[in-house]
C-alpha cells in the first residue's frame, strides 16, 4: 500500500510544482494591493513548493534564518486562519523538516488499519 501511495504522490508532483510556482508568482503580483490576498497566495505556493522542490526548500530555510521577525509575525497571524490551514502554515514556519504537516490521530489510525 505504501509503494502505491508513493507512486501516486510522484504522479502529482509536477502539478503541485506548477501550482506552487503559479501561486507564488500570482501572490507577488497581488502583493502591492491593499487586500492581503498576495500574502495568502505566496504562503499557499510556498506550502506546495517546500515539500517538492529542494531548491525552494533551501531558499525558504535561508529566508527564515535571515528574517526571523517577519516569520514570527506570520506565525502569529496564522492563528486567525481556519484551523486546518493554520496547522499547515504553522508547521511550514516552525519546521526545518518540510515533508508536510503531521497527520491527525484519526488519519494515522485509518492508515494503520489498512
GROMACS .gro file of N, CA and C in nm:
model
  342
    1UNK      N    1   0.082  -0.120   0.000
    1UNK     CA    2   0.000   0.000   0.000
    1UNK      C    3   0.087   0.126   0.000
    2UNK      N    4   0.198   0.125   0.072
    2UNK     CA    5   0.281   0.245   0.078
    2UNK      C    6   0.352   0.270  -0.055
    3UNK      N    7   0.390   0.162  -0.129
    3UNK     CA    8   0.450   0.181  -0.261
    3UNK      C    9   0.351   0.244  -0.357
    4UNK      N   10   0.227   0.201  -0.348
    4UNK     CA   11   0.121   0.255  -0.433
    4UNK      C   12   0.100   0.403  -0.402
    5UNK      N   13   0.104   0.437  -0.275
    5UNK     CA   14   0.086   0.576  -0.231
    5UNK      C   15   0.202   0.663  -0.277
    6UNK      N   16   0.324   0.610  -0.268
    6UNK     CA   17   0.442   0.686  -0.312
    6UNK      C   18   0.437   0.709  -0.463
    7UNK      N   19   0.393   0.608  -0.536
    7UNK     CA   20   0.381   0.622  -0.681
    7UNK      C   21   0.276   0.726  -0.717
    8UNK      N   22   0.165   0.724  -0.645
    8UNK     CA   23   0.058   0.821  -0.668
    8UNK      C   24   0.108   0.962  -0.636
    9UNK      N   25   0.187   0.976  -0.530
    9UNK     CA   26   0.243   1.106  -0.494
    9UNK      C   27   0.336   1.157  -0.603
   10UNK      N   28   0.416   1.067  -0.660
   10UNK     CA   29   0.506   1.107  -0.767
   10UNK      C   30   0.432   1.153  -0.892
   11UNK      N   31   0.316   1.095  -0.919
   11UNK     CA   32   0.239   1.135  -1.035
   11UNK      C   33   0.188   1.279  -1.022
   12UNK      N   34   0.156   1.320  -0.902
   12UNK     CA   35   0.101   1.454  -0.879
   12UNK      C   36   0.209   1.560  -0.858
   13UNK      N   37   0.334   1.521  -0.844
   13UNK     CA   38   0.441   1.617  -0.815
   13UNK      C   39   0.452   1.729  -0.918
   14UNK      N   40   0.451   1.701  -1.050
   14UNK     CA   41   0.461   1.813  -1.146
   14UNK      C   42   0.346   1.913  -1.134
   15UNK      N   43   0.226   1.863  -1.102
   15UNK     CA   44   0.111   1.952  -1.087
   15UNK      C   45   0.125   2.038  -0.961
   16UNK      N   46   0.178   1.979  -0.852
   16UNK     CA   47   0.199   2.057  -0.730
   16UNK      C   48   0.307   2.162  -0.751
   17UNK      N   49   0.414   2.125  -0.823
   17UNK     CA   50   0.520   2.222  -0.851
   17UNK      C   51   0.467   2.337  -0.938
   18UNK      N   52   0.394   2.303  -1.043
   18UNK     CA   53   0.339   2.408  -1.131
   18UNK      C   54   0.241   2.496  -1.054
   19UNK      N   55   0.154   2.434  -0.976
   19UNK     CA   56   0.058   2.512  -0.896
   19UNK      C   57   0.127   2.600  -0.793
   20UNK      N   58   0.232   2.548  -0.731
   20UNK     CA   59   0.307   2.626  -0.632
   20UNK      C   60   0.373   2.747  -0.694
   21UNK      N   61   0.438   2.728  -0.810
   21UNK     CA   62   0.502   2.842  -0.875
   21UNK      C   63   0.400   2.943  -0.925
   22UNK      N   64   0.286   2.893  -0.977
   22UNK     CA   65   0.181   2.986  -1.022
   22UNK      C   66   0.126   3.069  -0.906
   23UNK      N   67   0.101   3.003  -0.793
   23UNK     CA   68   0.053   3.077  -0.675
   23UNK      C   69   0.157   3.178  -0.627
   24UNK      N   70   0.282   3.139  -0.628
   24UNK     CA   71   0.388   3.228  -0.583
   24UNK      C   72   0.399   3.351  -0.673
   25UNK      N   73   0.396   3.330  -0.804
   25UNK     CA   74   0.406   3.442  -0.898
   25UNK      C   75   0.281   3.531  -0.888
   26UNK      N   76   0.164   3.469  -0.879
   26UNK     CA   77   0.041   3.547  -0.865
   26UNK      C   78   0.041   3.625  -0.734
   27UNK      N   79   0.092   3.563  -0.628
   27UNK     CA   80   0.100   3.631  -0.498
   27UNK      C   81   0.192   3.751  -0.502
   28UNK      N   82   0.305   3.738  -0.572
   28UNK     CA   83   0.396   3.852  -0.586
   28UNK      C   84   0.331   3.963  -0.666
   29UNK      N   85   0.248   3.926  -0.764
   29UNK     CA   86   0.178   4.025  -0.844
   29UNK      C   87   0.075   4.100  -0.761
   30UNK      N   88   0.002   4.028  -0.674
   30UNK     CA   89  -0.104   4.088  -0.593
   30UNK      C   90  -0.052   4.150  -0.462
   31UNK      N   91   0.074   4.134  -0.431
   31UNK     CA   92   0.128   4.182  -0.304
   31UNK      C   93   0.110   4.331  -0.280
   32UNK      N   94   0.125   4.419  -0.381
   32UNK     CA   95   0.109   4.563  -0.354
   32UNK      C   96  -0.036   4.607  -0.329
   33UNK      N   97  -0.132   4.521  -0.352
   33UNK     CA   98  -0.272   4.559  -0.333
   33UNK      C   99  -0.303   4.573  -0.184
   34UNK      N  100  -0.403   4.654  -0.150
   34UNK     CA  101  -0.435   4.676  -0.008
   34UNK      C  102  -0.490   4.552   0.062
   35UNK      N  103  -0.552   4.462  -0.011
   35UNK     CA  104  -0.604   4.338   0.049
   35UNK      C  105  -0.490   4.237   0.054
   36UNK      N  106  -0.471   4.167   0.164
   36UNK     CA  107  -0.355   4.077   0.176
   36UNK      C  108  -0.369   3.945   0.099
   37UNK      N  109  -0.439   3.946  -0.014
   37UNK     CA  110  -0.454   3.824  -0.094
   37UNK      C  111  -0.320   3.775  -0.146
   38UNK      N  112  -0.230   3.867  -0.178
   38UNK     CA  113  -0.099   3.828  -0.228
   38UNK      C  114  -0.021   3.746  -0.127
   39UNK      N  115  -0.028   3.785  -0.001
   39UNK     CA  116   0.044   3.712   0.103
   39UNK      C  117  -0.013   3.571   0.121
   40UNK      N  118  -0.144   3.557   0.113
   40UNK     CA  119  -0.207   3.426   0.124
   40UNK      C  120  -0.164   3.337   0.006
   41UNK      N  121  -0.159   3.395  -0.113
   41UNK     CA  122  -0.115   3.319  -0.231
   41UNK      C  123   0.030   3.278  -0.218
   42UNK      N  124   0.114   3.368  -0.169
   42UNK     CA  125   0.256   3.335  -0.152
   42UNK      C  126   0.273   3.222  -0.052
   43UNK      N  127   0.200   3.228   0.059
   43UNK     CA  128   0.210   3.120   0.159
   43UNK      C  129   0.158   2.988   0.103
   44UNK      N  130   0.051   2.992   0.026
   44UNK     CA  131   0.000   2.870  -0.036
   44UNK      C  132   0.099   2.811  -0.135
   45UNK      N  133   0.158   2.897  -0.217
   45UNK     CA  134   0.260   2.850  -0.312
   45UNK      C  135   0.382   2.794  -0.240
   46UNK      N  136   0.423   2.862  -0.133
   46UNK     CA  137   0.538   2.814  -0.056
   46UNK      C  138   0.508   2.678   0.008
   47UNK      N  139   0.386   2.660   0.056
   47UNK     CA  140   0.349   2.532   0.118
   47UNK      C  141   0.355   2.419   0.016
   48UNK      N  142   0.318   2.446  -0.108
   48UNK     CA  143   0.326   2.344  -0.212
   48UNK      C  144   0.470   2.318  -0.254
   49UNK      N  145   0.547   2.424  -0.270
   49UNK     CA  146   0.683   2.410  -0.321
   49UNK      C  147   0.782   2.352  -0.221
   50UNK      N  148   0.767   2.385  -0.096
   50UNK     CA  149   0.865   2.344   0.003
   50UNK      C  150   0.869   2.192   0.021
   51UNK      N  151   0.759   2.125  -0.010
   51UNK     CA  152   0.757   1.979   0.002
   51UNK      C  153   0.821   1.909  -0.117
   52UNK      N  154   0.820   1.970  -0.235
   52UNK     CA  155   0.864   1.901  -0.356
   52UNK      C  156   0.986   1.960  -0.424
   53UNK      N  157   1.028   2.078  -0.388
   53UNK     CA  158   1.139   2.144  -0.456
   53UNK      C  159   1.256   2.163  -0.358
   54UNK      N  160   1.363   2.094  -0.383
   54UNK     CA  161   1.481   2.104  -0.296
   54UNK      C  162   1.540   2.245  -0.300
   55UNK      N  163   1.539   2.306  -0.419
   55UNK     CA  164   1.591   2.442  -0.434
   55UNK      C  165   1.509   2.541  -0.353
   56UNK      N  166   1.377   2.531  -0.361
   56UNK     CA  167   1.292   2.622  -0.286
   56UNK      C  168   1.305   2.597  -0.137
   57UNK      N  169   1.322   2.472  -0.097
   57UNK     CA  170   1.339   2.439   0.045
   57UNK      C  171   1.463   2.508   0.102
   58UNK      N  172   1.573   2.506   0.026
   58UNK     CA  173   1.695   2.575   0.071
   58UNK      C  174   1.673   2.725   0.078
   59UNK      N  175   1.606   2.781  -0.022
   59UNK     CA  176   1.578   2.924  -0.024
   59UNK      C  177   1.490   2.963   0.095
   60UNK      N  178   1.387   2.884   0.121
   60UNK     CA  179   1.295   2.913   0.230
   60UNK      C  180   1.366   2.906   0.365
   61UNK      N  181   1.451   2.806   0.384
   61UNK     CA  182   1.527   2.794   0.509
   61UNK      C  183   1.619   2.915   0.528
   62UNK      N  184   1.682   2.960   0.419
   62UNK     CA  185   1.768   3.078   0.426
   62UNK      C  186   1.690   3.204   0.461
   63UNK      N  187   1.570   3.218   0.403
   63UNK     CA  188   1.485   3.334   0.434
   63UNK      C  189   1.441   3.331   0.580
   64UNK      N  190   1.408   3.213   0.632
   64UNK     CA  191   1.368   3.204   0.772
   64UNK      C  192   1.481   3.245   0.865
   65UNK      N  193   1.605   3.211   0.829
   65UNK     CA  194   1.718   3.248   0.914
   65UNK      C  195   1.751   3.397   0.900
   66UNK      N  196   1.730   3.452   0.782
   66UNK     CA  197   1.766   3.592   0.760
   66UNK      C  198   1.661   3.690   0.816
   67UNK      N  199   1.533   3.650   0.814
   67UNK     CA  200   1.424   3.738   0.858
   67UNK      C  201   1.339   3.673   0.967
   68UNK      N  202   1.396   3.646   1.083
   68UNK     CA  203   1.320   3.575   1.187
   68UNK      C  204   1.201   3.655   1.240
   69UNK      N  205   1.212   3.787   1.247
   69UNK     CA  206   1.099   3.867   1.298
   69UNK      C  207   0.979   3.861   1.204
   70UNK      N  208   1.005   3.863   1.074
   70UNK     CA  209   0.897   3.854   0.976
   70UNK      C  210   0.824   3.720   0.989
   71UNK      N  211   0.899   3.612   1.002
   71UNK     CA  212   0.837   3.480   1.012
   71UNK      C  213   0.767   3.461   1.147
   72UNK      N  214   0.815   3.527   1.251
   72UNK     CA  215   0.745   3.523   1.380
   72UNK      C  216   0.610   3.595   1.369
   73UNK      N  217   0.607   3.707   1.296
   73UNK     CA  218   0.480   3.778   1.276
   73UNK      C  219   0.383   3.694   1.193
   74UNK      N  220   0.433   3.624   1.091
   74UNK     CA  221   0.347   3.536   1.012
   74UNK      C  222   0.290   3.423   1.099
   75UNK      N  223   0.373   3.373   1.189
   75UNK     CA  224   0.329   3.266   1.277
   75UNK      C  225   0.212   3.313   1.364
   76UNK      N  226   0.220   3.436   1.414
   76UNK     CA  227   0.111   3.491   1.495
   76UNK      C  228  -0.016   3.510   1.412
   77UNK      N  229   0.000   3.556   1.287
   77UNK     CA  230  -0.116   3.578   1.200
   77UNK      C  231  -0.183   3.447   1.161
   78UNK      N  232  -0.109   3.338   1.160
   78UNK     CA  233  -0.166   3.208   1.122
   78UNK      C  234  -0.276   3.165   1.218
   79UNK      N  235  -0.275   3.215   1.340
   79UNK     CA  236  -0.377   3.178   1.438
   79UNK      C  237  -0.516   3.227   1.395
   80UNK      N  238  -0.523   3.326   1.309
   80UNK     CA  239  -0.651   3.380   1.265
   80UNK      C  240  -0.711   3.304   1.147
   81UNK      N  241  -0.636   3.212   1.090
   81UNK     CA  242  -0.683   3.136   0.975
   81UNK      C  243  -0.768   3.018   1.019
   82UNK      N  244  -0.839   2.955   0.926
   82UNK     CA  245  -0.913   2.833   0.961
   82UNK      C  246  -0.816   2.728   1.017
   83UNK      N  247  -0.862   2.645   1.110
   83UNK     CA  248  -0.771   2.554   1.182
   83UNK      C  249  -0.684   2.465   1.093
   84UNK      N  250  -0.741   2.410   0.989
   84UNK     CA  251  -0.662   2.319   0.904
   84UNK      C  252  -0.551   2.395   0.832
   85UNK      N  253  -0.583   2.511   0.779
   85UNK     CA  254  -0.483   2.592   0.711
   85UNK      C  255  -0.380   2.646   0.809
   86UNK      N  256  -0.426   2.686   0.927
   86UNK     CA  257  -0.334   2.738   1.028
   86UNK      C  258  -0.233   2.632   1.069
   87UNK      N  259  -0.279   2.507   1.083
   87UNK     CA  260  -0.189   2.398   1.121
   87UNK      C  261  -0.081   2.377   1.016
   88UNK      N  262  -0.120   2.381   0.888
   88UNK     CA  263  -0.023   2.362   0.780
   88UNK      C  264   0.078   2.477   0.775
   89UNK      N  265   0.030   2.598   0.791
   89UNK     CA  266   0.121   2.713   0.784
   89UNK      C  267   0.213   2.717   0.905
   90UNK      N  268   0.159   2.686   1.024
   90UNK     CA  269   0.246   2.682   1.143
   90UNK      C  270   0.354   2.577   1.126
   91UNK      N  271   0.319   2.461   1.074
   91UNK     CA  272   0.419   2.357   1.052
   91UNK      C  273   0.524   2.404   0.952
   92UNK      N  274   0.479   2.471   0.847
   92UNK     CA  275   0.570   2.522   0.746
   92UNK      C  276   0.668   2.622   0.807
   93UNK      N  277   0.618   2.708   0.895
   93UNK     CA  278   0.703   2.812   0.953
   93UNK      C  279   0.793   2.761   1.065
   94UNK      N  280   0.750   2.659   1.137
   94UNK     CA  281   0.826   2.610   1.253
   94UNK      C  282   0.930   2.506   1.218
   95UNK      N  283   0.900   2.422   1.123
   95UNK     CA  284   0.980   2.303   1.099
   95UNK      C  285   1.095   2.329   1.003
   96UNK      N  286   1.204   2.258   1.024
   96UNK     CA  287   1.311   2.254   0.926
   96UNK      C  288   1.298   2.129   0.840
   97UNK      N  289   1.209   2.038   0.880
   97UNK     CA  290   1.181   1.917   0.806
   97UNK      C  291   1.050   1.940   0.732
   98UNK      N  292   1.057   1.979   0.605
   98UNK     CA  293   0.939   2.022   0.531
   98UNK      C  294   0.880   1.909   0.448
   99UNK      N  295   0.836   1.804   0.513
   99UNK     CA  296   0.773   1.694   0.441
   99UNK      C  297   0.622   1.697   0.454
  100UNK      N  298   0.568   1.804   0.504
  100UNK     CA  299   0.424   1.816   0.521
  100UNK      C  300   0.388   1.815   0.668
  101UNK      N  301   0.268   1.860   0.700
  101UNK     CA  302   0.228   1.868   0.841
  101UNK      C  303   0.205   1.730   0.900
  102UNK      N  304   0.220   1.718   1.030
  102UNK     CA  305   0.195   1.587   1.092
  102UNK      C  306   0.048   1.551   1.075
  103UNK      N  307   0.023   1.423   1.064
  103UNK     CA  308  -0.115   1.376   1.047
  103UNK      C  309  -0.188   1.379   1.180
  104UNK      N  310  -0.318   1.395   1.169
  104UNK     CA  311  -0.401   1.390   1.289
  104UNK      C  312  -0.412   1.245   1.335
  105UNK      N  313  -0.454   1.224   1.457
  105UNK     CA  314  -0.465   1.088   1.511
  105UNK      C  315  -0.561   1.002   1.430
  106UNK      N  316  -0.673   1.059   1.390
  106UNK     CA  317  -0.772   0.980   1.316
  106UNK      C  318  -0.718   0.935   1.180
  107UNK      N  319  -0.642   1.022   1.111
  107UNK     CA  320  -0.584   0.985   0.983
  107UNK      C  321  -0.479   0.878   1.002
  108UNK      N  322  -0.395   0.891   1.105
  108UNK     CA  323  -0.292   0.793   1.132
  108UNK      C  324  -0.355   0.658   1.163
  109UNK      N  325  -0.461   0.657   1.241
  109UNK     CA  326  -0.528   0.532   1.277
  109UNK      C  327  -0.588   0.465   1.155
  110UNK      N  328  -0.646   0.543   1.063
  110UNK     CA  329  -0.703   0.487   0.941
  110UNK      C  330  -0.595   0.423   0.853
  111UNK      N  331  -0.478   0.485   0.845
  111UNK     CA  332  -0.370   0.430   0.764
  111UNK      C  333  -0.312   0.305   0.826
  112UNK      N  334  -0.311   0.296   0.958
  112UNK     CA  335  -0.258   0.177   1.023
  112UNK      C  336  -0.353   0.059   1.009
  113UNK      N  337  -0.483   0.088   0.997
  113UNK     CA  338  -0.581  -0.019   0.981
  113UNK      C  339  -0.570  -0.084   0.845
  114UNK      N  340  -0.536  -0.007   0.741
  114UNK     CA  341  -0.528  -0.061   0.605
  114UNK      C  342  -0.408  -0.141   0.584
   0.00000   0.00000   0.00000
